[in-house]
Amino acid sequence: MAEKNTKSFILRVDSDTMNAIEAWAADEFRSTNGQLQWIITEALRKAKRLPKKKEKQNNEEP
């Protein structure tokens, strides 16, 4: 399984927004971090801003 590169950063969110995110995450059986990642990925997907995935080439020769 390939490892994903991740970056850490600090995010400041007001308490009402954070409470809503935490409740949503609990409803979806996700961690708060997982929920934030999902929200960001969905927003990028809808905006067509995600990078295209590289296709595996099965017929490559060494």
PDB file of C-alpha atoms in Angstrom:
ATOM      1  CA  MET A   1       0.000   0.000   0.000  1.00  0.00           C
ATOM      2  CA  ALA A   2       1.426   3.372  -0.988  1.00  0.00           C
ATOM      3  CA  GLU A   3       2.007   5.960   1.701  1.00  0.00           C
ATOM      4  CA  LYS A   4       0.388   9.359   1.359  1.00  0.00           C
ATOM      5  CA  ASN A   5       2.391  12.466   2.084  1.00  0.00           C
ATOM      6  CA  THR A   6       0.603  14.602   4.650  1.00  0.00           C
ATOM      7  CA  LYS A   7       1.268  18.058   5.996  1.00  0.00           C
ATOM      8  CA  SER A   8       0.271  19.335   9.401  1.00  0.00           C
ATOM      9  CA  PHE A   9      -0.966  22.851  10.005  1.00  0.00           C
ATOM     10  CA  ILE A  10      -2.794  24.837  12.647  1.00  0.00           C
ATOM     11  CA  LEU A  11      -6.368  25.803  11.866  1.00  0.00           C
ATOM     12  CA  ARG A  12      -8.230  28.371  13.906  1.00  0.00           C
ATOM     13  CA  VAL A  13     -11.988  27.815  13.916  1.00  0.00           C
ATOM     14  CA  ASP A  14     -14.576  29.576  16.050  1.00  0.00           C
ATOM     15  CA  SER A  15     -16.187  27.405  18.723  1.00  0.00           C
ATOM     16  CA  ASP A  16     -19.653  27.250  17.095  1.00  0.00           C
ATOM     17  CA  THR A  17     -18.151  26.011  13.828  1.00  0.00           C
ATOM     18  CA  MET A  18     -15.960  23.501  15.640  1.00  0.00           C
ATOM     19  CA  ASN A  19     -18.935  22.188  17.620  1.00  0.00           C
ATOM     20  CA  ALA A  20     -20.862  21.719  14.370  1.00  0.00           C
ATOM     21  CA  ILE A  21     -17.920  19.895  12.752  1.00  0.00           C
ATOM     22  CA  GLU A  22     -17.488  17.635  15.780  1.00  0.00           C
ATOM     23  CA  ALA A  23     -21.198  16.776  15.829  1.00  0.00           C
ATOM     24  CA  TRP A  24     -21.172  16.077  12.076  1.00  0.00           C
ATOM     25  CA  ALA A  25     -18.090  13.881  12.469  1.00  0.00           C
ATOM     26  CA  ALA A  26     -19.792  11.900  15.236  1.00  0.00           C
ATOM     27  CA  ASP A  27     -22.896  11.445  13.059  1.00  0.00           C
ATOM     28  CA  GLU A  28     -20.692  10.094  10.244  1.00  0.00           C
ATOM     29  CA  PHE A  29     -18.578   7.907  12.594  1.00  0.00           C
ATOM     30  CA  ARG A  30     -15.435   9.859  11.683  1.00  0.00           C
ATOM     31  CA  SER A  31     -12.804  11.630  13.723  1.00  0.00           C
ATOM     32  CA  THR A  32     -12.901  15.407  13.643  1.00  0.00           C
ATOM     33  CA  ASN A  33      -9.699  15.381  11.587  1.00  0.00           C
ATOM     34  CA  GLY A  34     -11.193  12.828   9.182  1.00  0.00           C
ATOM     35  CA  GLN A  35     -14.316  14.952   8.816  1.00  0.00           C
ATOM     36  CA  LEU A  36     -12.282  18.057   8.027  1.00  0.00           C
ATOM     37  CA  GLN A  37     -10.282  16.122   5.427  1.00  0.00           C
ATOM     38  CA  TRP A  38     -13.518  14.847   3.874  1.00  0.00           C
ATOM     39  CA  ILE A  39     -15.060  18.357   3.803  1.00  0.00           C
ATOM     40  CA  ILE A  40     -11.959  19.800   2.128  1.00  0.00           C
ATOM     41  CA  THR A  41     -11.698  16.952  -0.396  1.00  0.00           C
ATOM     42  CA  GLU A  42     -15.379  17.263  -1.315  1.00  0.00           C
ATOM     43  CA  ALA A  43     -15.075  21.026  -1.773  1.00  0.00           C
ATOM     44  CA  LEU A  44     -12.012  20.562  -4.002  1.00  0.00           C
ATOM     45  CA  ARG A  45     -13.755  17.824  -5.999  1.00  0.00           C
ATOM     46  CA  LYS A  46     -16.867  19.938  -6.575  1.00  0.00           C
ATOM     47  CA  ALA A  47     -14.706  22.893  -7.635  1.00  0.00           C
ATOM     48  CA  LYS A  48     -12.733  20.576  -9.943  1.00  0.00           C
ATOM     49  CA  ARG A  49      -9.531  21.568  -8.188  1.00  0.00           C
ATOM     50  CA  LEU A  50      -8.232  18.103  -7.271  1.00  0.00           C
ATOM     51  CA  PRO A  51      -5.145  16.980  -9.181  1.00  0.00           C
ATOM     52  CA  LYS A  52      -5.796  14.175 -11.633  1.00  0.00           C
ATOM     53  CA  LYS A  53      -4.730  10.745 -10.433  1.00  0.00           C
ATOM     54  CA  LYS A  54      -1.834   9.128 -12.245  1.00  0.00           C
ATOM     55  CA  GLU A  55      -2.787   5.911 -13.993  1.00  0.00           C
ATOM     56  CA  LYS A  56      -0.708   2.840 -13.325  1.00  0.00           C
ATOM     57  CA  GLN A  57       1.095   1.538 -16.350  1.00  0.00           C
ATOM     58  CA  ASN A  58       1.058  -2.252 -16.099  1.00  0.00           C
ATOM     59  CA  ASN A  59       3.142  -2.826 -19.217  1.00  0.00           C
ATOM     60  CA  GLU A  60       6.221  -0.870 -18.146  1.00  0.00           C
ATOM     61  CA  GLU A  61       9.537  -2.538 -18.734  1.00  0.00           C
ATOM     62  CA  PRO A  62      12.414  -2.058 -16.261  1.00  0.00           C
TER      63      PRO A  62
END
